[in-house]
PDB file of C-alpha atoms in Angstrom:
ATOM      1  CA  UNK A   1       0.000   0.000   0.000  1.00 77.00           C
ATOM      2  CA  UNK A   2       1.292   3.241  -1.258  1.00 87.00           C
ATOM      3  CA  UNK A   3       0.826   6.173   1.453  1.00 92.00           C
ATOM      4  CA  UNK A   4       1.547   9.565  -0.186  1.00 94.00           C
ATOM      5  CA  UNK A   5       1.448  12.945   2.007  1.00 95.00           C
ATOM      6  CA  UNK A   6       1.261  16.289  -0.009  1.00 96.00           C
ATOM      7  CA  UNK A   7       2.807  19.417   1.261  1.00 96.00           C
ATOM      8  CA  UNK A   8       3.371  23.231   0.380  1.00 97.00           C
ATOM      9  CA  UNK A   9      -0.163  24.456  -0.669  1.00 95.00           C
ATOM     10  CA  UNK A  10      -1.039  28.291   0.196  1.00 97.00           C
ATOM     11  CA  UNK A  11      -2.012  31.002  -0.903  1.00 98.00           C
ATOM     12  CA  UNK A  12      -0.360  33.251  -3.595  1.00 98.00           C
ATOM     13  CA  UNK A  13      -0.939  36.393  -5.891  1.00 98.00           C
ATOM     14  CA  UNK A  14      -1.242  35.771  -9.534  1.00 98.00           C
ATOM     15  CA  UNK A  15       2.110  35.438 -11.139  1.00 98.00           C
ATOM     16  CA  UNK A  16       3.867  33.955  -8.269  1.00 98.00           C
ATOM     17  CA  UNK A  17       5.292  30.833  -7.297  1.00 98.00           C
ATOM     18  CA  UNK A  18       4.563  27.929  -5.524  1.00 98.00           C
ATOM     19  CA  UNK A  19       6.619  24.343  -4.853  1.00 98.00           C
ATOM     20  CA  UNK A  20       4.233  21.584  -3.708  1.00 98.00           C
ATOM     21  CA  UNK A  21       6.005  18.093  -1.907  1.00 98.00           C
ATOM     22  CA  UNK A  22       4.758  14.630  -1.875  1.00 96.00           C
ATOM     23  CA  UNK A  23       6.428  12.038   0.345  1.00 94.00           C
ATOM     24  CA  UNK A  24       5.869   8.854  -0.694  1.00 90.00           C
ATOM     25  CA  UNK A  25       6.299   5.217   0.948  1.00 86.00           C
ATOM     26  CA  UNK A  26       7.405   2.654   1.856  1.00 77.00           C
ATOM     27  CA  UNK A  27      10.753   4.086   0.647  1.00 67.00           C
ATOM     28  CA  UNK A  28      11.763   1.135  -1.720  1.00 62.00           C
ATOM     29  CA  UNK A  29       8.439   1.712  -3.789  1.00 67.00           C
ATOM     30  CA  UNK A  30      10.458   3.765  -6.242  1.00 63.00           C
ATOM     31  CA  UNK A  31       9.621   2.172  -9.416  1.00 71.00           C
ATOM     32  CA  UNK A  32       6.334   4.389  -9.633  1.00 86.00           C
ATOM     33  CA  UNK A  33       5.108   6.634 -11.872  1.00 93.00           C
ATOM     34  CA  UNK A  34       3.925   9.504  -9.757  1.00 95.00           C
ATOM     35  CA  UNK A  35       1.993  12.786 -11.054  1.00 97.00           C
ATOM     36  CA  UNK A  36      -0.507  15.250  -9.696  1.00 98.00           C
ATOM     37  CA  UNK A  37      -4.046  16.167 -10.185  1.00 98.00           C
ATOM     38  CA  UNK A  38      -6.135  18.790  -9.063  1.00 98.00           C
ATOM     39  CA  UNK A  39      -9.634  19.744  -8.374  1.00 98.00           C
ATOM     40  CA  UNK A  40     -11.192  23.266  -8.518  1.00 97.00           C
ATOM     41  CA  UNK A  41     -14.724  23.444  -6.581  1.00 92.00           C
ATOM     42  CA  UNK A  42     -17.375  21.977  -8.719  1.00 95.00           C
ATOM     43  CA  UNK A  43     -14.867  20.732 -11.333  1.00 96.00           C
ATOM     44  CA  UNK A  44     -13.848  16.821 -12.070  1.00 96.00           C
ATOM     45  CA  UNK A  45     -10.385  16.053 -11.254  1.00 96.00           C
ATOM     46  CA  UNK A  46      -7.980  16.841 -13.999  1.00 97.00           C
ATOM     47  CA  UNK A  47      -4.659  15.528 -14.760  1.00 98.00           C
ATOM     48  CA  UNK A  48      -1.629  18.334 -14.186  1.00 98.00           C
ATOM     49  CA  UNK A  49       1.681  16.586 -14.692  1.00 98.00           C
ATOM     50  CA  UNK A  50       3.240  13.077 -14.630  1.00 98.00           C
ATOM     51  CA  UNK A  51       6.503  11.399 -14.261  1.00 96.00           C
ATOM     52  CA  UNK A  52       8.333   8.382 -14.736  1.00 94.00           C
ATOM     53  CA  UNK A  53      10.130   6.112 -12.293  1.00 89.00           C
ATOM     54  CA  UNK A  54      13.559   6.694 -13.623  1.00 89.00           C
ATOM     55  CA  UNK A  55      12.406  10.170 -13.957  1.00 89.00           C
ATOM     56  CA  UNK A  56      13.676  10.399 -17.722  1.00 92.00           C
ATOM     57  CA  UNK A  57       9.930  11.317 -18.870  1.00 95.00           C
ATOM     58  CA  UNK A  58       7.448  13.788 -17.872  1.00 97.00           C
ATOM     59  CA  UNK A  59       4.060  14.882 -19.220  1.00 98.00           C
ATOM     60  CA  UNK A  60       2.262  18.087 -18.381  1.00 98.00           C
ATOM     61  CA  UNK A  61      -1.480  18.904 -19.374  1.00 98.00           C
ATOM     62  CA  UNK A  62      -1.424  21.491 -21.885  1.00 98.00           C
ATOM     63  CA  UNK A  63      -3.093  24.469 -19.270  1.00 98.00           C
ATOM     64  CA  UNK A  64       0.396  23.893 -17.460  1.00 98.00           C
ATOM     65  CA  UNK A  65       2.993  23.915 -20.156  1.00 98.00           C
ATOM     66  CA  UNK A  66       5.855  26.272 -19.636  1.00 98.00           C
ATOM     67  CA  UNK A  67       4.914  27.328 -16.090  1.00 98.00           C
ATOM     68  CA  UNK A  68       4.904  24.029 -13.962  1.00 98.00           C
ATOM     69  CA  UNK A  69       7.919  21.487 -13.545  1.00 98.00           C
ATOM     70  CA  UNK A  70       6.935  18.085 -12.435  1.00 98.00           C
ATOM     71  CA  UNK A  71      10.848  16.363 -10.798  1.00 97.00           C
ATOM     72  CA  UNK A  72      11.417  13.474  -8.393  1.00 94.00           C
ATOM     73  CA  UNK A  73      14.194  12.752  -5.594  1.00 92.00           C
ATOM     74  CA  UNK A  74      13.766   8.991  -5.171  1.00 88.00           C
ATOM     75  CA  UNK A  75      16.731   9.047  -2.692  1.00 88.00           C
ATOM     76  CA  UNK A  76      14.221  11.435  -0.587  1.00 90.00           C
ATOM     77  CA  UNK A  77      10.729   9.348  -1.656  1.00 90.00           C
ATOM     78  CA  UNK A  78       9.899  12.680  -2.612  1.00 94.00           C
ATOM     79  CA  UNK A  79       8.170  14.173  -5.838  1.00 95.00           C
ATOM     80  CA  UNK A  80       7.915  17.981  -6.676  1.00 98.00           C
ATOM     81  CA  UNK A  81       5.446  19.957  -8.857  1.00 98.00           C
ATOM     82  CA  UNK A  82       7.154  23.347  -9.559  1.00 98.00           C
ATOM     83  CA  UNK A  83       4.650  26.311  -9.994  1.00 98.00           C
ATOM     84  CA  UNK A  84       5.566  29.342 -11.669  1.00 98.00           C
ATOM     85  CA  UNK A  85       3.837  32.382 -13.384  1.00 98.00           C
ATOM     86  CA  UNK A  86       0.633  31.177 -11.185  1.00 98.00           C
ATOM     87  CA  UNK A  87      -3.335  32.214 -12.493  1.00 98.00           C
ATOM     88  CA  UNK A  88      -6.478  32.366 -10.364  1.00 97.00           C
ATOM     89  CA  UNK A  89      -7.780  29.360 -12.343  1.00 97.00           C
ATOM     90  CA  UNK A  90      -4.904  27.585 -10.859  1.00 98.00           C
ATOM     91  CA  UNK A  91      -7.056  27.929  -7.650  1.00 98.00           C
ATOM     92  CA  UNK A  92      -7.695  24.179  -6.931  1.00 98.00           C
ATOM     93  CA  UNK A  93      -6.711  21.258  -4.544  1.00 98.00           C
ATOM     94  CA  UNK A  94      -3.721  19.216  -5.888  1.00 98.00           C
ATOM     95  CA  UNK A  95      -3.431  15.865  -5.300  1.00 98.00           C
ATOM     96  CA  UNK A  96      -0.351  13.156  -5.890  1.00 97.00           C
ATOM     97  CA  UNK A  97      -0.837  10.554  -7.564  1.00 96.00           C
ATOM     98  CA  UNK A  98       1.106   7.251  -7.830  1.00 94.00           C
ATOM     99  CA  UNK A  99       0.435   3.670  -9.929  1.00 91.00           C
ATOM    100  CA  UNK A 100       3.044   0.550 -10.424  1.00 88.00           C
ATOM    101  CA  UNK A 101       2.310   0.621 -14.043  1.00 88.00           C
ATOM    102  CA  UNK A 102       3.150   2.887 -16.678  1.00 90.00           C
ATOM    103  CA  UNK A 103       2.780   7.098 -16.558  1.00 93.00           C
ATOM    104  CA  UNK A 104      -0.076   6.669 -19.282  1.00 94.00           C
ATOM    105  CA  UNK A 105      -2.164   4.271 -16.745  1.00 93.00           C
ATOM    106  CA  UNK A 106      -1.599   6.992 -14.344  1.00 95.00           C
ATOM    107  CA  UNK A 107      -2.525   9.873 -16.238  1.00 96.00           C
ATOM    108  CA  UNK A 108      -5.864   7.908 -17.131  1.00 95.00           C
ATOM    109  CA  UNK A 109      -6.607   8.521 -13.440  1.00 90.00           C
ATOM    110  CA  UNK A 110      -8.070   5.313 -12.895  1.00 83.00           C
ATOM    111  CA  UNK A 111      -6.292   2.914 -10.069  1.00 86.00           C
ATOM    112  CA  UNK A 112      -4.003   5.126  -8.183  1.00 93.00           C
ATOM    113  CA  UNK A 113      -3.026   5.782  -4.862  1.00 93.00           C
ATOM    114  CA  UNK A 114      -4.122   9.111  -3.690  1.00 95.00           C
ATOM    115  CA  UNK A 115      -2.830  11.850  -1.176  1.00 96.00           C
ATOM    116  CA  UNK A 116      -5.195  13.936   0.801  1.00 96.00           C
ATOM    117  CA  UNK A 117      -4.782  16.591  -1.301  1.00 97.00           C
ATOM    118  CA  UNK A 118      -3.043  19.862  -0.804  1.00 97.00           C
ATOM    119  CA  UNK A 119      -5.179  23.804  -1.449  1.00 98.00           C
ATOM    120  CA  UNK A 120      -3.043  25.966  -3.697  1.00 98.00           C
ATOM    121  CA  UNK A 121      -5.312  29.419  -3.845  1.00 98.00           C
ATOM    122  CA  UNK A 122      -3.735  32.040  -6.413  1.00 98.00           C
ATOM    123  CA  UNK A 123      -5.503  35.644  -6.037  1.00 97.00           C
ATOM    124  CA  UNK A 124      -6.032  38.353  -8.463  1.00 94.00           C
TER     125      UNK A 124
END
């Protein structure tokens, strides 16, 4: 059982920054693909970014490209999503996400582990 545990969520004006953590274990569970989500209020869940074990590959959704930087430390258990040149409609919980198989099962959404989710809250 995979047991991930965000961090870093706040609140931020538009066009700042924000680095969100997610510590993941047991510690030897480093051949996952890991990624994060998020969910604005009354929204579905929406893929953000994804990476591979090795970390040699990384996906972003296209509403992210340029500004967010998905990177792993597997030393530290620890994945980062990078947030730059935030917008309001980046207001949203984030959650990590993790799956044995490959990034494309993750980013699919369907039989991951889950954090609790972290609130990331860009103003205007």
């Amino acid at each position: 059982q995979v047991q991930l545990v965000e961090s870093g969520g706040g609140l931020v004006q538009a066009g700042g920054s924000l680095r969100l953590s997610c510590a993941f274990s047991p510690r030897d569970l480093q051949y996952l693909s890991l990624g994060w989500f998020r969910q604005a209020p009354g929204k579905d869940r929406e893929f953000v970014a994804a990476i591979s074990w090795s970390g040699g590959n990384s996906y972003y959704a296209d509403s992210v490209k340029g500004r967010f930087t998905i990177s792993r430390d597997n030393a530290q258990s620890t994945v980062y999503l990078q947030m730059s040149s935030l917008k309001p409609e980046d207001t949203a919980s984030y959650y990590c996400a993790a799956s044995p198989l490959s990034t494309a099962t993750l980013i699919k959404g369907s039989g991951n582990s889950w954090g609790q989710g972290t609130q990331v809250t860009v103003s205007s």
